[in-house]
CSV table of C-alpha atoms in Angstrom, one decimal:
chain,number,residue,atom,x,y,z
E,11,UNK,CA,-17.1,-41.2,6.7
E,12,UNK,CA,-14.5,-38.5,7.2
E,13,UNK,CA,-15.5,-35.1,8.5
E,14,UNK,CA,-14.6,-32.1,6.4
E,15,UNK,CA,-11.9,-29.9,7.9
E,16,UNK,CA,-12.9,-26.5,8.9
E,17,UNK,CA,-11.1,-24.0,6.7
E,18,UNK,CA,-12.0,-20.9,8.7
E,19,UNK,CA,-12.8,-20.2,12.3
E,20,UNK,CA,-16.4,-19.9,13.3
E,21,UNK,CA,-17.4,-16.2,13.7
E,22,UNK,CA,-20.4,-15.5,15.9
E,23,UNK,CA,-23.1,-13.3,14.3
E,24,UNK,CA,-22.6,-10.5,16.7
E,25,UNK,CA,-19.0,-10.2,15.9
E,26,UNK,CA,-19.8,-10.2,12.2
E,27,UNK,CA,-22.4,-7.5,12.6
E,28,UNK,CA,-19.9,-5.5,14.7
E,29,UNK,CA,-17.4,-5.8,11.9
E,30,UNK,CA,-20.0,-4.7,9.4
E,31,UNK,CA,-20.7,-1.6,11.5
E,32,UNK,CA,-17.0,-0.8,12.0
E,33,UNK,CA,-16.3,-1.2,8.2
E,34,UNK,CA,-19.2,0.9,7.2
E,35,UNK,CA,-18.4,3.8,9.5
E,36,UNK,CA,-14.7,3.7,8.5
E,37,UNK,CA,-15.7,3.6,4.8
E,38,UNK,CA,-18.0,6.5,5.3
E,39,UNK,CA,-15.2,8.6,7.0
E,40,UNK,CA,-12.7,7.6,4.3
E,41,UNK,CA,-15.0,8.5,1.4
E,42,UNK,CA,-16.0,11.8,2.9
E,43,UNK,CA,-12.3,12.8,2.9
E,44,UNK,CA,-11.1,11.5,-0.5
E,45,UNK,CA,-14.0,13.2,-2.3
E,46,UNK,CA,-12.6,16.6,-1.4
E,47,UNK,CA,-9.6,18.5,-2.7
E,48,UNK,CA,-6.8,19.9,-0.5
E,49,UNK,CA,-7.9,23.0,1.4
E,50,UNK,CA,-11.7,22.4,0.7
E,51,UNK,CA,-14.4,21.5,3.2
E,52,UNK,CA,-16.3,18.2,3.0
E,53,UNK,CA,-20.0,18.2,1.9
E,54,UNK,CA,-20.9,14.7,3.0
E,55,UNK,CA,-23.5,15.1,5.8
E,56,UNK,CA,-21.7,14.9,9.2
E,57,UNK,CA,-18.5,16.4,7.9
E,58,UNK,CA,-20.0,19.5,6.3
E,59,UNK,CA,-17.7,21.9,8.1
E,60,UNK,CA,-14.6,19.8,8.2
E,61,UNK,CA,-11.6,20.0,6.0
E,62,UNK,CA,-10.6,16.8,4.2
E,63,UNK,CA,-7.3,16.7,6.1
E,64,UNK,CA,-9.1,16.6,9.4
E,65,UNK,CA,-11.4,13.8,8.2
E,66,UNK,CA,-8.4,11.9,7.1
E,67,UNK,CA,-6.9,12.1,10.6
E,68,UNK,CA,-10.2,10.9,12.0
E,69,UNK,CA,-10.2,8.0,9.7
E,70,UNK,CA,-6.8,6.9,10.8
E,71,UNK,CA,-7.7,7.1,14.5
E,72,UNK,CA,-11.0,5.1,13.9
E,73,UNK,CA,-9.1,2.5,11.7
E,74,UNK,CA,-6.6,2.0,14.5
E,75,UNK,CA,-9.3,1.8,17.1
E,76,UNK,CA,-11.2,-0.8,15.1
E,77,UNK,CA,-8.1,-2.9,14.6
E,78,UNK,CA,-7.2,-2.7,18.3
E,79,UNK,CA,-10.8,-3.6,19.2
E,80,UNK,CA,-10.7,-6.7,17.0
E,81,UNK,CA,-7.4,-7.7,18.6
E,82,UNK,CA,-8.8,-7.3,22.1
E,83,UNK,CA,-12.0,-9.3,21.2
E,84,UNK,CA,-9.9,-12.1,19.7
E,85,UNK,CA,-7.5,-11.9,22.7
E,86,UNK,CA,-4.4,-11.2,20.5
E,87,UNK,CA,-1.3,-10.2,22.4
E,88,UNK,CA,0.1,-6.8,21.0
E,89,UNK,CA,3.8,-7.1,20.5
E,90,UNK,CA,6.6,-4.5,20.1
E,91,UNK,CA,6.6,-4.7,16.3
E,92,UNK,CA,2.8,-4.1,16.2
E,93,UNK,CA,3.3,-1.0,18.3
E,94,UNK,CA,6.0,0.3,16.0
E,95,UNK,CA,3.8,0.1,12.9
E,96,UNK,CA,0.9,1.6,14.8
E,97,UNK,CA,3.2,4.5,15.8
E,98,UNK,CA,4.2,5.0,12.1
E,99,UNK,CA,0.5,5.1,11.1
E,100,UNK,CA,-0.4,7.5,13.9
E,101,UNK,CA,2.5,9.8,13.0
E,102,UNK,CA,1.3,9.7,9.3
E,103,UNK,CA,-2.3,10.4,10.3
E,104,UNK,CA,-1.5,13.4,12.5
E,105,UNK,CA,0.6,15.0,9.8
E,106,UNK,CA,-2.7,16.0,8.0
E,107,UNK,CA,-3.9,17.6,11.2
E,108,UNK,CA,-0.6,19.6,11.8
E,109,UNK,CA,-0.2,20.7,8.2
E,110,UNK,CA,-3.9,21.3,7.4
E,111,UNK,CA,-3.2,24.8,6.1
E,112,UNK,CA,-0.5,23.6,3.8
E,113,UNK,CA,-1.7,20.2,2.9
E,114,UNK,CA,-1.5,20.6,-0.9
E,115,UNK,CA,2.3,20.3,-0.9
E,116,UNK,CA,4.0,17.8,-3.1
E,117,UNK,CA,4.5,15.1,-0.5
E,118,UNK,CA,0.8,14.7,0.4
E,119,UNK,CA,0.2,12.0,-2.2
E,120,UNK,CA,3.2,10.0,-1.0
E,121,UNK,CA,2.0,10.3,2.6
E,122,UNK,CA,-1.4,9.0,1.7
E,123,UNK,CA,0.3,6.0,0.1
E,124,UNK,CA,2.6,5.6,3.1
E,125,UNK,CA,-0.5,5.6,5.4
E,126,UNK,CA,-2.2,2.8,3.4
E,127,UNK,CA,0.9,0.6,3.4
E,128,UNK,CA,1.7,1.0,7.1
E,129,UNK,CA,-1.9,0.6,8.2
E,130,UNK,CA,-2.5,-2.5,6.2
E,131,UNK,CA,0.8,-4.1,7.2
E,132,UNK,CA,0.0,-3.3,10.9
E,133,UNK,CA,-3.3,-5.1,10.6
E,134,UNK,CA,-1.8,-8.1,8.8
E,135,UNK,CA,0.9,-8.4,11.5
E,136,UNK,CA,-1.6,-7.9,14.3
E,137,UNK,CA,-3.8,-10.6,13.0
E,138,UNK,CA,-0.8,-13.0,12.7
E,139,UNK,CA,-1.3,-13.5,9.0
E,140,UNK,CA,2.3,-12.9,7.8
E,141,UNK,CA,4.0,-15.8,6.0
E,142,UNK,CA,6.7,-16.3,8.6
E,143,UNK,CA,5.2,-14.2,11.3
E,144,UNK,CA,8.0,-11.7,11.2
E,145,UNK,CA,9.3,-8.8,9.1
E,146,UNK,CA,11.6,-10.2,6.6
E,147,UNK,CA,12.3,-10.5,2.9
E,148,UNK,CA,8.6,-11.7,2.4
E,149,UNK,CA,7.2,-8.4,3.7
E,150,UNK,CA,6.1,-7.4,0.2
E,151,UNK,CA,4.1,-10.6,-0.2
E,152,UNK,CA,2.5,-10.1,3.2
E,153,UNK,CA,1.6,-6.6,2.2
E,154,UNK,CA,0.1,-7.7,-1.1
E,155,UNK,CA,-1.9,-10.3,0.8
E,156,UNK,CA,-3.5,-7.5,3.0
E,157,UNK,CA,-3.9,-5.0,0.2
E,158,UNK,CA,-5.5,-7.3,-2.4
E,159,UNK,CA,-6.0,-11.0,-1.4
E,160,UNK,CA,-8.1,-10.5,1.8
E,161,UNK,CA,-10.5,-7.9,0.5
E,162,UNK,CA,-11.0,-9.9,-2.8
E,163,UNK,CA,-11.5,-13.2,-1.0
E,164,UNK,CA,-13.7,-12.1,1.9
E,165,UNK,CA,-15.3,-8.8,1.0
E,166,UNK,CA,-18.5,-10.6,-0.1
E,167,UNK,CA,-19.0,-11.8,3.5
E,168,UNK,CA,-20.3,-8.4,4.4
E,169,UNK,CA,-23.3,-8.9,2.2
E,170,UNK,CA,-23.9,-12.4,3.8
E,171,UNK,CA,-23.6,-10.8,7.2
E,172,UNK,CA,-26.3,-8.2,6.3
E,173,UNK,CA,-28.5,-11.0,4.9
E,174,UNK,CA,-28.1,-12.9,8.2
E,175,UNK,CA,-29.0,-9.7,10.1
E,176,UNK,CA,-32.1,-9.1,7.9
E,177,UNK,CA,-33.3,-12.7,8.2
E,178,UNK,CA,-32.9,-12.7,12.0
E,179,UNK,CA,-35.1,-9.6,12.1
E,180,UNK,CA,-37.8,-11.5,10.2
E,181,UNK,CA,-37.3,-15.0,11.5
E,182,UNK,CA,-34.5,-16.8,13.1
E,183,UNK,CA,-34.8,-20.0,11.1
E,184,UNK,CA,-31.9,-21.1,8.9
E,185,UNK,CA,-34.3,-21.5,6.0
E,186,UNK,CA,-35.2,-17.9,5.9
E,187,UNK,CA,-31.6,-16.9,6.0
E,188,UNK,CA,-30.8,-19.2,3.2
E,189,UNK,CA,-33.7,-17.8,1.1
E,190,UNK,CA,-32.5,-14.3,1.8
E,191,UNK,CA,-29.1,-15.1,0.5
E,192,UNK,CA,-30.4,-16.8,-2.5
E,193,UNK,CA,-32.7,-13.9,-3.3
E,194,UNK,CA,-29.9,-11.4,-3.1
E,195,UNK,CA,-27.7,-13.6,-5.3
E,196,UNK,CA,-30.5,-13.7,-7.9
E,197,UNK,CA,-30.9,-9.9,-7.8
E,198,UNK,CA,-27.1,-9.5,-8.4
E,199,UNK,CA,-27.1,-11.8,-11.3
E,200,UNK,CA,-30.2,-10.1,-12.9
E,201,UNK,CA,-28.7,-6.6,-12.9
E,202,UNK,CA,-26.8,-6.8,-16.3
E,203,UNK,CA,-29.9,-8.1,-18.2
E,204,UNK,CA,-32.1,-5.7,-16.2
E,205,UNK,CA,-30.2,-2.7,-17.5
E,206,UNK,CA,-30.5,-4.0,-21.1
E,207,UNK,CA,-34.3,-4.4,-20.6
E,208,UNK,CA,-34.5,-0.8,-19.3
E,209,UNK,CA,-32.7,0.5,-22.3
E,210,UNK,CA,-35.0,-1.3,-24.6
E,211,UNK,CA,-38.1,-0.1,-22.8
E,212,UNK,CA,-36.9,3.5,-22.9
E,213,UNK,CA,-36.4,3.4,-26.6
E,214,UNK,CA,-39.7,1.5,-27.2
E,215,UNK,CA,-42.0,4.1,-25.7
E,216,UNK,CA,-41.7,8.0,-25.5
E,217,UNK,CA,-43.9,8.2,-22.4
E,218,UNK,CA,-41.8,5.8,-20.5
E,219,UNK,CA,-38.6,7.6,-21.6
E,220,UNK,CA,-40.2,10.9,-20.3
E,221,UNK,CA,-41.0,9.2,-17.0
E,222,UNK,CA,-37.4,7.9,-16.6
E,223,UNK,CA,-36.1,11.3,-17.6
E,224,UNK,CA,-38.1,13.0,-14.9
E,225,UNK,CA,-36.7,10.5,-12.3
E,226,UNK,CA,-33.2,11.1,-13.4
E,227,UNK,CA,-33.7,14.9,-13.3
E,228,UNK,CA,-34.9,14.5,-9.6
E,229,UNK,CA,-31.9,12.5,-8.8
E,230,UNK,CA,-29.4,14.8,-10.6
E,231,UNK,CA,-28.9,17.4,-7.7
E,232,UNK,CA,-28.0,14.5,-5.4
E,233,UNK,CA,-25.8,12.7,-7.9
E,234,UNK,CA,-22.6,13.4,-5.9
E,235,UNK,CA,-24.2,12.0,-2.8
E,236,UNK,CA,-25.4,8.9,-4.6
E,237,UNK,CA,-21.8,8.3,-5.9
E,238,UNK,CA,-20.4,8.8,-2.5
E,239,UNK,CA,-22.9,6.3,-1.1
E,240,UNK,CA,-21.9,3.8,-3.7
E,241,UNK,CA,-18.2,4.4,-3.0
E,242,UNK,CA,-18.9,4.0,0.7
E,243,UNK,CA,-20.4,0.6,0.0
E,244,UNK,CA,-17.4,-0.5,-2.1
E,245,UNK,CA,-14.9,0.7,0.5
E,246,UNK,CA,-16.9,-1.0,3.3
E,247,UNK,CA,-16.6,-4.3,1.3
E,248,UNK,CA,-12.9,-3.8,1.0
E,249,UNK,CA,-12.4,-3.0,4.7
E,250,UNK,CA,-14.6,-5.8,5.8
E,251,UNK,CA,-12.7,-8.3,3.7
E,252,UNK,CA,-9.4,-6.9,5.1
E,253,UNK,CA,-10.5,-7.2,8.8
E,254,UNK,CA,-12.2,-10.5,8.2
E,255,UNK,CA,-9.1,-12.0,6.6
E,256,UNK,CA,-6.8,-10.7,9.3
E,257,UNK,CA,-8.8,-11.7,12.3
E,258,UNK,CA,-11.4,-14.4,11.4
E,259,UNK,CA,-9.6,-16.7,9.0
E,260,UNK,CA,-7.7,-19.7,10.4
E,261,UNK,CA,-4.0,-19.6,9.9
E,262,UNK,CA,-2.6,-22.3,7.8
E,263,UNK,CA,0.1,-23.1,10.4
E,264,UNK,CA,3.8,-23.0,9.7
E,265,UNK,CA,4.6,-22.1,6.1
E,266,UNK,CA,7.0,-24.4,4.4
E,267,UNK,CA,9.8,-22.3,3.0
E,268,UNK,CA,10.5,-22.6,-0.7
E,269,UNK,CA,14.1,-23.1,-1.7
E,270,UNK,CA,16.3,-23.2,-4.8
E,271,UNK,CA,19.5,-25.0,-5.3
E,272,UNK,CA,22.7,-22.8,-4.8
E,273,UNK,CA,23.9,-23.6,-8.3
E,274,UNK,CA,20.6,-22.3,-9.7
E,275,UNK,CA,20.9,-19.1,-7.7
E,276,UNK,CA,24.6,-18.7,-8.7
E,277,UNK,CA,23.8,-19.2,-12.4
E,278,UNK,CA,20.9,-16.7,-12.2
E,279,UNK,CA,23.2,-14.0,-11.0
E,280,UNK,CA,26.3,-14.6,-13.2
E,281,UNK,CA,25.1,-12.7,-16.3
E,282,UNK,CA,24.0,-9.7,-14.2
E,283,UNK,CA,27.5,-9.6,-12.5
E,284,UNK,CA,29.3,-9.8,-15.9
E,285,UNK,CA,27.3,-7.1,-17.6
E,286,UNK,CA,27.5,-4.8,-14.6
E,287,UNK,CA,31.3,-5.1,-14.5
E,288,UNK,CA,31.5,-4.3,-18.2
E,289,UNK,CA,29.2,-1.3,-17.7
E,290,UNK,CA,31.5,0.2,-14.9
E,291,UNK,CA,34.6,-0.4,-17.1
E,292,UNK,CA,33.0,1.5,-20.0
E,293,UNK,CA,31.5,4.2,-17.8
E,294,UNK,CA,34.5,5.1,-15.8
E,295,UNK,CA,36.4,5.6,-19.0
E,296,UNK,CA,33.8,7.9,-20.4
E,297,UNK,CA,33.5,10.3,-17.4
E,298,UNK,CA,36.5,12.6,-18.2
E,299,UNK,CA,35.3,13.0,-21.8
E,300,UNK,CA,31.8,14.0,-20.6
E,301,UNK,CA,33.2,16.6,-18.1
E,302,UNK,CA,35.4,18.0,-20.9
E,303,UNK,CA,32.4,18.4,-23.2
E,304,UNK,CA,30.5,20.3,-20.4
E,305,UNK,CA,33.4,22.7,-19.9
E,306,UNK,CA,33.5,23.3,-23.7
E,307,UNK,CA,29.7,23.9,-23.8
E,308,UNK,CA,29.0,21.0,-26.3
E,309,UNK,CA,27.1,19.1,-23.6
E,310,UNK,CA,24.5,20.7,-21.4
E,311,UNK,CA,24.7,20.1,-17.6
E,312,UNK,CA,21.0,19.2,-17.4
E,313,UNK,CA,21.4,16.7,-20.2
E,314,UNK,CA,24.3,15.0,-18.6
E,315,UNK,CA,22.6,14.9,-15.2
E,316,UNK,CA,19.3,13.5,-16.5
E,317,UNK,CA,20.9,11.0,-19.0
E,318,UNK,CA,20.4,7.5,-17.5
E,319,UNK,CA,19.5,8.7,-14.0
E,320,UNK,CA,16.1,7.0,-13.7
E,321,UNK,CA,17.5,3.8,-15.5
E,322,UNK,CA,20.2,3.6,-12.8
E,323,UNK,CA,17.6,3.9,-10.0
E,324,UNK,CA,15.5,1.2,-11.6
E,325,UNK,CA,18.5,-1.1,-11.9
E,326,UNK,CA,19.2,-0.6,-8.2
E,327,UNK,CA,15.6,-1.5,-7.3
E,328,UNK,CA,15.8,-4.6,-9.5
E,329,UNK,CA,19.0,-5.6,-7.8
E,330,UNK,CA,17.2,-5.3,-4.4
E,331,UNK,CA,14.7,-7.8,-5.5
E,332,UNK,CA,17.4,-10.2,-6.9
E,333,UNK,CA,19.5,-9.8,-3.7
E,334,UNK,CA,16.8,-10.4,-1.2
E,335,UNK,CA,15.2,-13.2,-3.2
E,336,UNK,CA,18.3,-15.2,-3.6
E,337,UNK,CA,19.4,-14.5,0.0
E,338,UNK,CA,16.1,-15.8,1.3
E,339,UNK,CA,15.3,-18.7,-1.0
E,340,UNK,CA,18.8,-20.2,-1.6
E,341,UNK,CA,18.7,-23.6,0.1
E,342,UNK,CA,22.3,-23.3,1.2
E,343,UNK,CA,24.5,-20.3,1.1
E,344,UNK,CA,27.9,-21.5,0.0
E,345,UNK,CA,31.0,-19.3,0.1
E,346,UNK,CA,30.9,-18.8,-3.6
E,347,UNK,CA,27.2,-17.6,-3.5
E,348,UNK,CA,28.0,-15.3,-0.6
E,349,UNK,CA,30.8,-13.8,-2.7
E,350,UNK,CA,28.5,-13.3,-5.6
E,351,UNK,CA,25.9,-11.6,-3.5
E,352,UNK,CA,28.5,-9.3,-2.0
E,353,UNK,CA,29.7,-8.4,-5.5
E,354,UNK,CA,26.1,-7.7,-6.6
E,355,UNK,CA,25.7,-5.5,-3.5
E,356,UNK,CA,28.8,-3.5,-4.1
E,357,UNK,CA,27.9,-3.0,-7.8
E,358,UNK,CA,24.5,-1.7,-6.7
E,359,UNK,CA,26.2,0.7,-4.4
E,360,UNK,CA,28.2,1.9,-7.4
E,361,UNK,CA,25.0,2.4,-9.4
E,362,UNK,CA,23.5,4.4,-6.5
E,363,UNK,CA,26.6,6.5,-6.2
E,364,UNK,CA,26.6,7.3,-10.0
E,365,UNK,CA,22.9,8.3,-9.8
E,366,UNK,CA,23.5,10.3,-6.6
E,367,UNK,CA,26.4,12.2,-8.2
E,368,UNK,CA,24.3,13.1,-11.2
E,369,UNK,CA,21.5,14.4,-8.9
E,370,UNK,CA,23.9,16.5,-6.9
E,371,UNK,CA,25.4,17.8,-10.1
E,372,UNK,CA,21.9,18.9,-11.1
E,373,UNK,CA,21.2,20.4,-7.6
E,374,UNK,CA,24.4,22.5,-7.6
E,375,UNK,CA,23.6,24.0,-11.0
E,376,UNK,CA,19.8,24.4,-10.8
E,377,UNK,CA,18.9,24.3,-7.0
E,378,UNK,CA,16.5,22.3,-4.9
E,379,UNK,CA,12.9,21.2,-5.7
E,380,UNK,CA,10.7,18.7,-3.9
E,381,UNK,CA,11.3,16.0,-6.5
E,382,UNK,CA,15.1,16.4,-6.2
E,383,UNK,CA,14.9,16.2,-2.4
E,384,UNK,CA,12.6,13.2,-2.5
E,385,UNK,CA,14.8,11.4,-5.1
E,386,UNK,CA,17.9,12.1,-3.0
E,387,UNK,CA,16.2,10.7,0.1
E,388,UNK,CA,15.2,7.6,-1.8
E,389,UNK,CA,18.8,7.0,-3.0
E,390,UNK,CA,20.1,7.5,0.5
E,391,UNK,CA,17.7,4.9,2.0
E,392,UNK,CA,18.5,2.4,-0.8
E,393,UNK,CA,22.3,3.0,-0.3
E,394,UNK,CA,22.0,2.3,3.5
E,395,UNK,CA,19.7,-0.7,2.8
E,396,UNK,CA,22.3,-2.3,0.5
E,397,UNK,CA,25.0,-1.6,3.0
E,398,UNK,CA,23.1,-3.3,5.7
E,399,UNK,CA,22.3,-6.3,3.5
E,400,UNK,CA,26.0,-6.7,2.6
E,401,UNK,CA,26.9,-6.6,6.3
E,402,UNK,CA,24.2,-9.2,7.0
E,403,UNK,CA,26.1,-11.7,4.8
E,404,UNK,CA,29.0,-11.5,7.2
E,405,UNK,CA,27.1,-11.2,10.5
E,406,UNK,CA,23.6,-12.6,10.7
E,407,UNK,CA,20.9,-10.0,11.6
E,408,UNK,CA,17.6,-8.9,10.0
E,409,UNK,CA,18.7,-6.2,7.5
E,410,UNK,CA,15.3,-5.9,6.0
E,411,UNK,CA,13.6,-5.0,9.3
E,412,UNK,CA,16.2,-2.3,10.0
E,413,UNK,CA,15.8,-0.9,6.5
E,414,UNK,CA,12.0,-0.8,6.7
E,415,UNK,CA,12.2,1.1,10.1
E,416,UNK,CA,14.9,3.4,8.6
E,417,UNK,CA,12.7,4.1,5.5
E,418,UNK,CA,9.5,4.8,7.5
E,419,UNK,CA,11.3,7.0,10.1
E,420,UNK,CA,13.3,9.0,7.6
E,421,UNK,CA,10.1,9.5,5.5
E,422,UNK,CA,8.2,10.9,8.4
E,423,UNK,CA,11.1,13.2,9.3
E,424,UNK,CA,11.1,14.4,5.7
E,425,UNK,CA,7.3,14.9,5.8
E,426,UNK,CA,7.4,16.8,9.1
E,427,UNK,CA,10.2,19.0,8.1
E,428,UNK,CA,7.8,21.1,6.1
E,429,UNK,CA,9.6,20.8,2.7
E,430,UNK,CA,8.1,23.9,1.1
E,431,UNK,CA,9.4,26.1,3.9
E,432,UNK,CA,13.1,25.3,3.2
E,433,UNK,CA,13.1,24.2,-0.4
E,434,UNK,CA,11.2,27.1,-2.0
E,435,UNK,CA,12.4,29.8,0.4
């Protein structure tokens, strides 16, 4: 009789309980910050006299400390790339501490997103759970794995770990642990029907309705705290699943790379190349007429600058997915396919230049705002990224890695430059 293969590493209970504790504390810190508005103080117990920006910095520090602790416990060697993403996360976290008095600026939301992405990718890379164990064209898939797959697949284990802990307090027998899990599962399944029964009982008897109303009135002053506790539990499940998936799930070994035939890749691109060429022929012929209309006053500068700008940015982003996908998954890169990729790259550079010229046209006439600065930064990063990817076709190097480093570093420079000070002055 064949033995079943173990799909996950065995996790001692003490490590599970430590992970429960770390996840719960991190969730509590996170929720106590996100329930506040910029510039306001927290009202969630320990952080009563802290601003939400300070609490966000504390969360980042605690998150990094928890990840480093898990790596140390599991004897994971910290490499240079792990340190780089840790540095990006630290820089993003301390931005809230430095700009606490002006944390309601427009870039704050983007910085929170940046923090989530860099922190999760750092954890996935530290746990060795990337598809090819390096930063390459599959980095988006690695990021999605950490953001959604691990929490969804392993978050429930926090409840099981709590049940094991409760059962061990009562009795160390496996039977009691199993009964505890089964009882909890029964309670979870009963909740929908239980709510229906409560509604029926409330409508069936006025006295019972009055009793329930009195209970709800007692709970009303603490309704925000109750919501915060519920959110803390949800975030704890998410963080536990993320940490568990990164550090306590066995790797599947070397991932077999999916490939497509060069002829399929070439055929996929051909229609895009033809329509882009046609677009540039038509567009270059229409520019003089548009400039003439602006001089005559029949075409507004703002209308010309905005017309098609976002569509061009979206096309450039789509081309990035096409370029990286074909470059990575093509089974063999023949000379014809390399030429097609180069043409696609140069056409994308043309789209970015067109969009950039429209944005500069708008800035010259109407001045700077945060959105215009941020959009200009995005187009600049995208332009350099495509330039690097075109060069990588001629000389082999990891263009995606350099592009990610460039994007993260330049974003942090933009954030630390205190945009309101020089844009709105």
